[in-house]
């Protein structure tokens, strides 16, 4: 299906004499070797395609990228990336509480709690006898029973472990968890801990599983396992006591390859829910079911804020068609037509700051209390309980019970009142002109005026005078816009150092996400609509500039995984807007990945990005692939040979008095790519090819300016750095997250600072 030029094999001989480590200030040598790629009747040139089939060269490149990054990061003085990241890490560490304890959730006479501390940074899960609120804290601590200590597991299995799921058996004496080592964060091994004895038992029969669940007999574990493409396709069982393993329960071989399966236990603990999920099945954010009714977690299509609606009925019928939180004697029955008759509905008011609402465990089907967690980008999680028996009396007021946390358990020195939270909307851009658009089809067929605008969540320091809005600030723009997943608006501690330095953070809820429902996802999905995601980022950036929040060149862009499709697209088309870009585990070589059905997740993602076996799908993939559309000198919009010409973009609405586009001459902004060779979702060759092509297109100018002693300083436009973690997996775990973010944000600060200094020098020289 995929053919490559035989010229490549003869050309690689010259790599053999290359030194294994790059010179201190020199990016890795990655030769551009002409190669013709053929797939589904299409051909194009990919001069870095050879990297995909040369694992030894990949390791060489990674070593040299690491050396190059160390040299640039530690250059010359206290303004270096290393110095700034060290300062950020210290600030984050000082904000971390000495000890945190979650608000307990009650079930079966027990209160379940998790705890972390500076001494034990990984979670410790335990339970204690449920005591009345008046009981002294000493009694609660004395009755504590540890269920699982992740710190102990890291001592046994290494610091680079990640935990997927934790499941408690029906009897409450066995805890099963999935554990991944060395960054393999998609496939897990299974451990079982005996709560009474403390013994841990490995389950060799359950290697490479995706999810697990206990059966009702307290000795059988169910697990989903992947097929050869990494798709969870079958359910197996193993007996913990009898050591009888791999009894095949269900085989999904007849199912479409675009589906996957999972298994969960319903809240009545006697039934299991086996779900078959495709990309377009689920769009309700979440729901809970108990004997009082159904709780829907939704989002306002006018304000973009979360809402809760409680649907009550006279009785809930067994086997009602709901997902995990079902009970009262039945689980989900696929295709069931059973239903409940709604007697009344209630919408309890939420706090104004509650930009993010997530359900609590709510494990007790017969409980009269609903637990939610409320947060915002500047408000840490707060547990809130609602008495479901008092719904008839709440009117517009809500009797939420907020759980106070001791000062030892708060984020130290952080005051949410120092920051402003703002929801705003940017006019969309037309795909053909780049001007503001009111076209119906651009928004995916929506009629509401809000569907003609892009939602933006803004966070910045509270203004003390009305004149402060006239002084634009550095701005971090964050985007994801994929799979119908909402861009999180919860609290992230690692962003506080930027906010304290006067940065504005703009969360762009572009089409392709799920913020405005199913049609919002459809408007940014597939070959016909995926380009809208990048257009929405561009529209949001123009809005921020025109409304005085920031200026071009002071805008940093951040994207993770599939969010890099939108981010890479707008960087290709409008590089002059951005002062720096950070891409984490970026999905940037979309075309090379999607034409190879043997790679994990490829077939499953045809709906999201396009099926290359169709002409429309192939053209769509070429159009949205950030790697394919890199152009020499920046400016984007075309491929190597079968280039897709950049469409005329007239009528851009940026105020010309605020910025001269000649400043960057179309050169790409500084880019930091963080990735891992153990990433099971994004092949390591994708980010490496992208970095090589960016350097070739923009002319890496990392060393263009000299500091004291002739040493290079900082990063300039066109520079590209790669920060690779050999054990990081697709996403950094909790232990490494803050370190990684400190490096990423230090890069952004350094890059914007260096360019500001260069602009000031250029201004003086031009006088």
XYZ file of C-alpha atoms in Angstrom:
767
model
C 0.000 0.000 0.000
C 2.878 2.370 0.787
C 5.878 2.432 -1.536
C 9.124 4.383 -1.090
C 12.017 5.213 -3.379
C 14.926 2.738 -3.476
C 17.233 5.768 -3.589
C 16.892 6.056 0.192
C 18.825 2.892 1.003
C 21.775 4.029 -1.077
C 21.726 7.512 0.420
C 21.851 6.537 4.083
C 25.414 5.219 3.862
C 26.731 8.719 4.499
C 25.142 8.729 7.950
C 27.561 6.094 9.222
C 30.429 8.478 9.755
C 28.450 11.071 11.682
C 29.469 11.678 15.291
C 26.982 10.289 17.801
C 26.732 13.531 19.736
C 26.100 16.920 18.171
C 28.411 19.834 18.708
C 27.289 21.796 21.736
C 25.399 24.517 19.894
C 24.480 22.660 16.744
C 21.092 21.040 16.093
C 21.243 17.363 15.104
C 22.236 16.605 11.540
C 19.136 15.143 9.881
C 19.700 14.881 6.121
C 16.870 15.639 3.718
C 16.801 12.618 1.404
C 14.389 12.810 -1.550
C 11.847 10.031 -1.267
C 8.597 9.379 -3.088
C 5.736 8.094 -0.967
C 2.816 6.355 -2.654
C -0.507 5.574 -1.005
C -4.037 5.059 -2.285
C -3.179 6.308 -5.764
C -1.433 9.463 -4.555
C 2.276 10.304 -4.580
C 4.247 13.038 -2.850
C 7.782 13.827 -1.721
C 8.779 13.387 1.915
C 12.465 14.101 2.463
C 12.364 12.864 6.078
C 10.299 9.743 5.500
C 13.392 7.579 6.024
C 13.319 8.360 9.761
C 10.234 6.169 10.150
C 12.151 2.988 9.304
C 15.496 3.733 10.998
C 15.182 3.140 14.770
C 18.939 3.447 15.327
C 18.952 6.848 13.669
C 15.998 7.836 15.821
C 18.064 7.065 18.922
C 21.005 9.066 17.524
C 18.753 12.014 16.803
C 17.259 11.853 20.299
C 20.719 11.879 21.892
C 21.796 14.865 19.824
C 18.525 16.689 20.456
C 19.097 16.218 24.188
C 22.621 17.631 23.931
C 21.415 20.561 21.853
C 18.612 21.322 24.305
C 20.977 21.207 27.295
C 23.341 23.640 25.599
C 20.631 26.162 24.748
C 18.788 25.774 28.065
C 21.879 26.440 30.196
C 23.350 29.305 28.216
C 24.961 32.328 29.759
C 23.033 33.856 32.657
C 20.036 33.863 34.976
C 17.657 34.504 32.077
C 18.340 31.099 30.540
C 15.635 28.476 30.128
C 17.239 26.339 32.834
C 17.358 29.230 35.305
C 13.767 30.284 34.648
C 12.463 26.711 34.840
C 14.301 26.216 38.135
C 12.605 29.333 39.457
C 9.214 28.104 38.244
C 9.727 24.722 39.905
C 10.592 26.416 43.180
C 7.483 28.606 42.979
C 5.264 25.620 42.244
C 6.858 23.651 45.079
C 6.211 26.525 47.481
C 2.564 26.598 46.436
C 2.099 22.903 47.089
C 0.556 22.184 50.492
C 2.531 20.113 52.959
C -0.314 17.634 52.962
C -3.570 17.272 51.048
C -6.501 15.097 51.939
C -9.563 14.668 49.769
C -13.011 15.161 51.212
C -14.254 11.689 52.091
C -16.989 9.870 50.175
C -19.219 7.554 52.203
C -20.231 4.095 51.036
C -21.104 0.907 52.906
C -20.296 2.287 56.342
C -16.859 3.468 55.231
C -15.467 6.862 54.325
C -13.024 6.684 51.409
C -10.206 9.240 51.287
C -6.973 9.883 49.380
C -3.948 11.674 50.785
C -0.729 13.205 49.462
C 2.137 15.043 51.123
C 5.571 16.399 50.285
C 7.041 13.364 52.007
C 4.744 11.033 50.057
C 4.003 12.842 46.770
C 2.030 9.977 45.230
C -1.559 9.291 46.398
C -2.331 7.018 49.336
C -5.874 5.625 49.191
C -7.448 4.531 52.444
C -10.752 4.122 54.223
C -11.943 4.682 57.749
C -15.111 3.935 59.660
C -17.697 6.553 58.898
C -18.027 8.701 61.978
C -20.349 11.637 62.638
C -18.903 15.101 61.935
C -18.644 15.755 65.665
C -16.120 12.931 66.138
C -12.559 14.171 66.790
C -10.080 13.884 63.975
C -7.829 11.670 66.106
C -10.423 8.899 66.038
C -10.639 9.070 62.256
C -6.882 8.781 61.862
C -6.654 5.869 64.292
C -9.232 3.874 62.353
C -7.531 4.450 58.992
C -7.063 1.362 56.795
C -4.784 1.685 53.742
C -6.214 0.337 50.497
C -3.361 1.218 48.134
C -0.180 3.271 48.527
C 1.203 4.380 45.160
C 4.442 5.467 46.848
C 5.057 1.855 47.910
C 4.318 0.648 44.396
C 6.849 3.100 42.967
C 9.472 1.671 45.328
C 8.693 -1.848 44.097
C 8.207 -1.191 40.382
C 10.163 1.986 39.682
C 9.561 5.736 39.761
C 8.216 5.851 36.219
C 5.051 3.895 36.926
C 1.614 5.245 36.133
C -1.665 3.976 37.548
C -4.636 3.524 35.253
C -7.558 2.193 37.300
C -8.160 1.210 40.923
C -11.031 -1.189 41.633
C -12.336 -2.426 45.000
C -13.952 -5.864 45.164
C -17.522 -6.257 46.365
C -16.379 -7.684 49.707
C -14.025 -4.735 50.169
C -10.974 -6.839 51.001
C -9.231 -6.894 47.605
C -7.986 -3.938 45.571
C -7.021 -4.397 41.921
C -5.117 -1.773 39.975
C -3.637 -1.423 36.517
C -0.025 -0.313 36.406
C 2.198 0.777 33.528
C 5.982 0.962 33.679
C 8.483 3.017 31.687
C 5.882 5.273 30.143
C 3.805 2.597 28.385
C 0.648 4.391 29.387
C -1.832 2.612 27.104
C -1.229 -1.036 28.092
C -1.176 -2.125 31.709
C -0.297 -5.018 33.978
C -2.589 -5.928 36.878
C -1.814 -6.073 40.600
C -4.127 -7.243 43.377
C -3.599 -6.171 46.990
C -5.097 -7.966 49.974
C -6.232 -5.145 52.261
C -6.089 -7.267 55.416
C -2.657 -8.838 54.938
C -1.075 -6.127 52.795
C 0.236 -8.719 50.327
C 0.458 -7.766 46.649
C -0.138 -10.377 43.959
C 0.870 -9.920 40.344
C -1.505 -11.249 37.701
C 0.649 -12.578 34.843
C -2.424 -13.743 32.951
C -3.531 -10.125 32.551
C -0.619 -8.556 30.713
C -1.275 -5.736 28.303
C -4.830 -4.923 29.415
C -6.678 -1.650 28.919
C -9.346 -1.747 31.641
C -10.465 -4.054 34.467
C -13.500 -4.712 36.657
C -14.407 -7.102 39.463
C -17.071 -9.719 38.981
C -19.557 -10.168 41.813
C -17.909 -13.297 43.283
C -14.895 -11.449 44.780
C -12.408 -13.717 43.019
C -12.866 -13.055 39.304
C -11.418 -10.124 37.415
C -12.720 -9.059 34.023
C -10.398 -7.212 31.670
C -10.400 -5.781 28.177
C -7.449 -6.625 25.962
C -6.407 -5.046 22.664
C -6.032 -6.611 19.260
C -2.877 -6.295 17.173
C -3.713 -2.640 16.420
C -4.064 -1.678 20.066
C -7.882 -1.498 19.912
C -9.646 -2.891 23.026
C -11.544 -5.667 21.272
C -12.182 -8.534 23.702
C -13.134 -9.199 27.304
C -11.352 -11.928 29.272
C -11.584 -13.161 32.861
C -9.170 -14.620 35.373
C -9.715 -16.209 38.767
C -7.521 -14.698 41.468
C -7.716 -17.689 43.819
C -7.845 -20.612 41.412
C -5.280 -19.238 38.965
C -7.532 -20.085 36.014
C -6.830 -17.452 33.424
C -7.727 -16.174 29.988
C -11.226 -17.577 29.840
C -12.576 -15.723 26.830
C -15.961 -14.170 27.576
C -16.578 -12.033 24.554
C -14.806 -11.622 21.229
C -15.459 -8.520 19.183
C -14.018 -9.865 15.963
C -17.188 -9.170 13.998
C -17.362 -5.573 15.148
C -16.233 -2.703 12.956
C -12.575 -1.787 13.496
C -13.631 1.747 14.392
C -15.230 0.501 17.639
C -13.724 -0.522 20.947
C -15.117 -2.165 24.062
C -14.895 -1.564 27.804
C -16.376 -3.157 30.922
C -17.634 -1.513 34.125
C -19.652 -2.508 37.161
C -22.975 -0.820 37.855
C -23.658 0.743 41.220
C -25.795 -2.127 42.436
C -22.532 -4.225 42.245
C -24.336 -7.230 40.748
C -24.375 -6.307 37.068
C -21.806 -5.310 34.486
C -21.979 -2.808 31.681
C -20.163 -3.768 28.496
C -20.064 -0.788 26.168
C -19.141 -0.537 22.506
C -17.983 2.966 21.789
C -17.248 4.874 18.599
C -16.085 8.445 18.306
C -19.602 9.824 17.869
C -21.542 7.935 20.551
C -21.237 10.019 23.712
C -21.752 13.766 23.969
C -23.434 14.235 27.340
C -20.620 15.402 29.587
C -21.598 13.064 32.427
C -24.525 11.689 34.370
C -25.374 10.065 37.705
C -28.321 7.820 38.465
C -29.727 7.025 41.889
C -33.102 6.285 43.367
C -33.965 10.001 43.511
C -33.508 10.563 39.787
C -31.043 11.227 37.009
C -28.442 13.983 37.263
C -27.320 15.465 33.938
C -24.060 17.389 33.733
C -24.394 19.758 30.781
C -23.052 23.033 29.469
C -24.951 26.200 28.616
C -24.890 26.950 24.907
C -25.211 30.672 25.589
C -22.738 31.231 28.434
C -20.448 28.219 27.979
C -20.673 27.493 31.712
C -21.559 24.099 33.216
C -25.069 23.371 34.436
C -26.715 20.603 36.426
C -30.221 19.348 35.755
C -31.875 16.779 38.009
C -34.689 14.728 36.477
C -36.983 13.134 39.043
C -39.575 10.413 38.620
C -41.976 8.399 40.684
C -39.860 5.287 40.239
C -36.857 4.137 38.286
C -37.473 0.982 36.286
C -34.932 -1.773 36.325
C -32.590 -2.095 33.343
C -33.013 1.529 32.392
C -30.821 2.597 29.487
C -28.056 4.395 31.332
C -24.346 3.883 31.595
C -22.061 3.208 34.544
C -24.031 4.752 37.399
C -27.053 2.491 37.193
C -28.567 0.445 39.964
C -31.724 -0.749 41.597
C -31.296 -4.246 40.216
C -30.085 -3.754 36.676
C -27.292 -2.620 34.441
C -27.226 -1.202 30.958
C -28.858 -3.233 28.263
C -27.596 -2.136 24.840
C -30.519 -1.126 22.695
C -32.966 -1.287 25.592
C -36.166 0.717 25.163
C -36.864 0.838 28.909
C -37.142 4.370 30.221
C -38.275 6.515 33.099
C -41.127 8.961 33.134
C -39.934 12.375 34.241
C -42.178 13.992 36.830
C -40.163 17.167 37.368
C -36.750 18.679 36.776
C -34.573 20.995 38.852
C -31.593 23.191 37.995
C -29.725 24.003 41.205
C -27.728 27.200 40.963
C -23.950 26.833 40.892
C -21.299 29.271 42.156
C -20.252 31.880 39.600
C -16.670 30.645 39.612
C -17.681 27.046 38.826
C -16.263 26.795 35.316
C -15.616 23.079 35.789
C -18.027 20.619 37.407
C -17.220 16.924 37.777
C -19.261 14.256 39.558
C -18.029 12.754 42.776
C -17.895 8.983 43.137
C -21.594 8.885 44.179
C -21.184 5.140 44.586
C -24.221 4.585 46.819
C -27.263 4.173 44.594
C -29.629 4.793 47.519
C -27.888 7.878 48.874
C -29.873 11.092 49.282
C -26.737 13.194 48.732
C -25.217 14.258 45.426
C -21.472 15.020 45.505
C -19.852 17.256 42.890
C -16.430 18.866 42.573
C -16.373 22.527 41.506
C -13.307 24.401 40.291
C -12.024 27.059 37.911
C -8.609 27.944 36.474
C -7.877 29.836 39.711
C -10.095 27.950 42.195
C -8.836 24.537 43.362
C -11.318 21.666 43.545
C -14.027 22.166 46.148
C -16.324 19.341 47.230
C -20.008 20.300 47.366
C -22.971 18.182 48.475
C -26.641 18.597 47.579
C -29.475 17.059 49.588
C -31.719 15.499 46.950
C -34.643 15.314 49.387
C -34.939 19.102 49.513
C -35.204 19.784 45.780
C -38.817 20.947 45.937
C -37.861 23.773 48.282
C -34.761 25.152 46.612
C -36.359 27.487 44.062
C -33.528 29.440 42.478
C -31.307 29.022 45.530
C -29.182 25.969 46.140
C -28.523 24.380 49.522
C -25.033 23.247 48.557
C -22.937 22.158 51.497
C -19.340 23.210 50.910
C -16.678 21.211 52.692
C -14.177 23.413 54.439
C -10.567 22.250 54.257
C -7.925 23.013 56.868
C -5.354 25.625 55.876
C -2.713 22.879 55.779
C -4.587 21.358 52.852
C -4.944 24.505 50.706
C -2.772 25.865 47.911
C -0.337 27.965 49.900
C -0.195 31.707 49.295
C -2.769 31.647 46.489
C -5.778 33.952 46.514
C -8.314 33.375 43.697
C -9.710 36.869 44.306
C -6.568 38.336 42.729
C -7.638 37.109 39.291
C -10.418 37.791 36.820
C -12.336 35.047 35.010
C -13.961 36.164 31.777
C -15.995 34.366 29.117
C -15.965 36.019 25.704
C -16.695 35.134 22.076
C -14.671 35.785 18.920
C -16.322 36.177 15.490
C -15.532 33.232 13.236
C -13.403 33.508 10.113
C -14.484 32.326 6.699
C -12.426 29.437 5.318
C -12.149 31.146 1.944
C -11.376 34.739 2.883
C -10.156 34.817 6.454
C -12.607 37.632 7.203
C -15.306 37.598 9.830
C -18.072 35.254 8.803
C -21.750 34.797 9.473
C -22.072 31.865 7.075
C -24.318 29.114 8.363
C -22.191 26.209 7.124
C -19.010 27.467 8.802
C -20.499 26.764 12.227
C -21.709 23.304 11.314
C -25.274 24.261 10.512
C -26.054 26.108 13.745
C -28.541 28.967 13.759
C -27.856 30.574 17.134
C -25.637 33.647 17.085
C -23.330 31.918 19.557
C -22.674 29.231 16.977
C -21.184 31.933 14.756
C -18.579 32.770 17.406
C -15.688 30.998 19.090
C -15.888 30.700 22.899
C -12.814 31.896 24.798
C -12.144 31.519 28.522
C -9.809 34.255 29.794
C -7.835 34.345 33.036
C -5.689 37.302 34.102
C -4.695 39.378 37.093
C -7.478 41.558 38.415
C -7.293 45.082 37.032
C -6.918 47.865 39.565
C -7.494 50.789 37.196
C -9.596 51.168 34.083
C -6.530 52.193 32.070
C -4.813 48.833 32.510
C -6.800 47.322 29.644
C -4.860 49.598 27.282
C -1.592 47.828 28.060
C -1.468 44.464 26.269
C 0.121 41.588 28.162
C 1.900 38.393 27.149
C -0.761 35.814 26.389
C -0.766 32.007 26.474
C -3.296 30.587 24.005
C -4.277 26.957 24.669
C -6.188 24.742 22.228
C -7.229 21.091 21.833
C -10.323 20.934 19.564
C -10.489 17.185 18.935
C -12.700 14.151 19.554
C -15.541 16.221 20.989
C -13.544 16.634 24.215
C -13.895 19.865 26.163
C -10.745 21.876 26.756
C -10.421 21.670 30.565
C -11.216 24.779 32.575
C -10.230 23.342 35.935
C -7.446 24.418 38.270
C -3.871 23.855 37.081
C -1.275 24.849 39.637
C 1.536 25.020 37.074
C -0.025 28.047 35.353
C 0.119 30.267 38.435
C 3.736 31.446 37.838
C 2.666 32.836 34.458
C -0.430 34.506 35.892
C 1.624 36.072 38.685
C 3.928 37.566 36.043
C 1.025 39.346 34.409
C 0.306 36.871 31.636
C -3.182 36.381 30.246
C -4.261 32.787 29.636
C -6.771 32.249 26.830
C -8.450 28.855 26.548
C -9.817 28.651 22.997
C -12.770 26.270 22.701
C -12.466 25.744 18.962
C -14.687 23.611 16.759
C -13.804 19.962 17.077
C -14.218 20.094 20.849
C -17.451 19.373 22.675
C -18.144 22.666 24.426
C -21.272 23.466 22.409
C -22.467 19.927 21.919
C -22.412 17.319 19.223
C -22.671 19.705 16.293
C -19.721 21.722 17.594
C -17.601 18.592 17.356
C -18.983 17.758 13.904
C -18.118 21.271 12.695
C -14.437 20.555 13.398
C -14.214 16.883 12.470
C -13.505 14.997 9.277
C -12.040 16.075 5.935
C -14.694 18.703 5.281
C -14.569 20.504 8.616
C -11.286 19.814 10.437
C -9.634 23.006 9.047
C -12.211 24.979 11.050
C -10.306 24.171 14.246
C -7.247 26.128 13.095
C -9.456 28.921 11.751
C -11.066 29.288 15.178
C -7.672 29.633 16.850
C -6.762 32.331 14.338
C -10.083 34.087 14.943
C -9.535 33.987 18.699
C -6.013 35.407 18.408
C -7.197 38.240 16.159
C -9.967 39.017 18.640
C -7.503 39.161 21.534
C -5.250 41.519 19.572
C -8.019 43.815 18.365
C -9.496 44.087 21.855
C -6.242 45.059 23.517
C -5.498 41.899 25.475
C -2.176 41.301 23.732
C -0.133 42.021 20.586
C 1.411 39.808 17.889
C 4.787 38.513 18.939
C 3.695 38.439 22.596
C 1.411 35.465 22.035
C 2.498 31.965 23.012
C 0.626 28.910 21.752
C 0.276 25.619 23.654
C -1.223 22.357 22.395
C -1.055 18.707 23.384
C -1.439 15.545 21.305
C -4.223 15.974 18.710
C -4.485 19.649 19.642
C -1.307 20.120 17.612
C -3.334 19.633 14.416
C -5.128 22.937 15.014
C -2.067 24.627 16.510
C 0.238 23.509 13.707
C -2.297 24.629 11.133
C -2.544 28.181 12.406
C 1.241 28.427 12.870
C 1.679 27.419 9.220
C -0.814 29.983 7.983
C -0.088 32.885 10.370
C 3.384 32.430 11.908
C 3.805 36.169 12.425
C 1.122 36.158 15.127
C 3.069 34.036 17.583
C 6.140 34.688 19.681
C 6.632 31.066 20.749
C 4.967 27.658 20.526
C 5.008 24.619 22.830
C 3.761 21.286 21.488
C 3.512 18.332 23.884
C 3.405 14.808 22.395
C 2.175 16.468 19.195
C 0.222 14.669 16.490
C 1.775 16.614 13.616
C 2.559 14.071 10.880
C -1.107 13.301 10.352
C -0.714 12.147 6.754
C 2.018 9.552 7.356
C 0.126 8.146 10.329
C -3.304 7.947 8.741
C -2.112 6.156 5.579
C -0.732 3.281 7.674
C -3.620 1.138 8.980
C -1.144 -1.086 10.831
C -0.429 1.653 13.368
C -2.490 1.677 16.576
C -5.544 3.957 16.516
C -5.268 4.808 12.792
C -8.486 3.114 11.656
C -10.267 4.256 14.790
C -9.509 7.886 13.879
C -10.794 7.908 10.304
C -13.938 9.673 11.513
C -11.943 12.415 13.217
C -9.361 13.223 10.538
C -10.355 11.442 7.329
C -10.148 8.083 5.554
C -7.253 8.153 3.051
C -8.860 5.436 0.931
C -11.347 8.060 -0.292
C -10.378 11.035 -2.429
C -12.083 13.468 -0.076
C -10.377 11.898 2.914
C -6.913 11.991 1.337
C -7.255 15.621 0.290
C -8.560 16.483 3.742
C -5.579 14.823 5.429
C -3.160 16.739 3.232
C -4.934 19.962 4.031
C -4.801 19.620 7.824
C -1.423 17.871 8.257
C 0.934 20.387 9.957
C 4.063 18.532 8.802
C 2.948 18.272 5.170
C 2.127 21.983 4.969
C 5.363 23.451 6.331
C 6.718 25.984 3.844
C 10.194 27.402 3.439
C 10.383 30.752 5.207
C 7.099 30.159 7.024
C 3.726 31.108 5.682
C 2.509 27.545 5.312
C -0.169 26.135 3.148
C 1.553 23.717 0.787
C 3.040 20.270 0.560
C 6.344 19.056 -0.811
C 5.369 18.152 -4.394
C 1.591 17.871 -4.372
C 1.450 21.152 -2.486
C -1.941 22.532 -1.637
C -1.709 26.211 -2.486
C -2.526 28.513 0.290
C -5.897 30.141 -0.294
C -6.122 33.875 -0.689
C -6.702 35.384 2.699
C -8.070 38.884 2.337
C -9.693 41.186 4.818
C -7.845 40.189 7.992
C -9.250 42.254 10.767
C -6.051 42.908 12.739
C -5.528 46.586 13.481
C -2.472 47.499 11.376
C -1.444 50.247 13.773
C -0.665 47.663 16.431
C 1.636 45.437 14.437
C 3.667 45.389 11.275
C 3.636 42.000 9.573
C 7.078 42.686 8.187
C 8.525 42.171 11.654
C 8.919 38.416 11.283
C 9.141 38.145 7.496
C 6.955 35.058 7.751
C 9.594 33.077 9.659
C 8.287 30.492 12.078
C 8.284 31.388 15.786
C 10.509 29.514 18.245
C 9.069 26.044 18.844
C 9.635 23.610 21.720
C 8.524 20.030 21.107
C 8.290 17.648 24.059
C 7.895 13.974 23.244
C 8.803 10.438 24.324
C 10.145 7.347 22.603
C 7.720 5.258 24.693
C 4.643 7.113 23.450
C 2.188 4.452 22.280
C -0.169 6.941 20.610
C 2.109 9.329 18.738
C 5.103 7.590 17.088
C 8.353 9.314 18.029
C 9.311 9.791 14.381
C 6.421 12.225 13.886
C 7.719 14.990 16.200
C 11.309 14.395 15.013
C 10.355 14.758 11.338
C 8.369 17.880 12.179
C 11.320 19.453 14.017
C 13.691 18.674 11.133
C 11.372 20.153 8.529
C 10.711 23.263 10.625
C 14.444 23.860 10.940
C 14.954 23.430 7.217
C 12.047 25.751 6.437
C 12.829 28.553 8.877
C 16.586 28.386 9.197
C 17.269 27.587 12.846
C 18.695 30.773 14.344
C 19.229 29.512 17.873
C 22.831 30.729 17.775
C 22.340 33.915 15.777
C 23.064 36.250 18.694
C 26.166 36.175 20.853
C 26.376 36.848 24.535
C 29.280 37.457 26.868
C 32.328 35.404 26.004
C 30.948 34.679 22.544
C 28.445 32.105 23.796
C 25.000 31.832 22.243
C 22.039 33.147 24.180
C 18.349 32.348 24.136
C 16.253 31.400 21.165
C 15.241 33.415 18.128
C 12.593 33.170 15.445
C 12.971 29.990 13.473
C 14.668 28.076 16.294
C 13.382 24.612 17.195
C 14.156 22.630 20.345
C 13.206 19.044 21.164
C 12.891 17.919 24.784
C 12.538 14.132 24.829
C 11.759 11.987 27.871
C 12.723 8.351 27.432
C 10.120 7.201 29.972
C 7.437 9.853 29.657
C 4.841 8.007 27.611
C 2.138 10.024 25.914
C 1.487 12.372 28.824
C 3.609 13.138 31.875
C 2.468 11.537 35.119
C 1.741 13.511 38.275
C 5.317 13.107 39.505
C 6.846 14.661 36.378
C 4.067 17.017 35.297
C 5.276 20.086 37.177
C 8.876 19.653 36.032
C 7.793 19.373 32.402
C 5.499 22.395 32.583
C 8.229 24.436 34.262
C 10.513 23.728 31.292
C 7.792 24.477 28.740
C 6.734 27.763 30.300
C 10.343 28.822 30.892
C 10.936 28.337 27.167
C 7.962 30.588 26.384
C 9.124 33.314 28.765
C 12.689 33.174 27.432
C 11.596 33.204 23.793
C 9.271 36.191 24.211
C 11.874 38.050 26.267
C 14.621 37.502 23.689
C 12.409 38.709 20.851
C 11.330 41.769 22.826
C 14.975 42.645 23.390
C 15.700 42.166 19.698
C 12.778 44.422 18.753
C 14.122 47.131 21.049
C 17.584 46.815 19.484
C 16.131 46.960 15.973
C 14.132 50.039 16.946
C 17.263 51.824 18.211
C 19.258 50.907 15.110
C 16.527 52.177 12.801
C 16.578 55.685 14.269
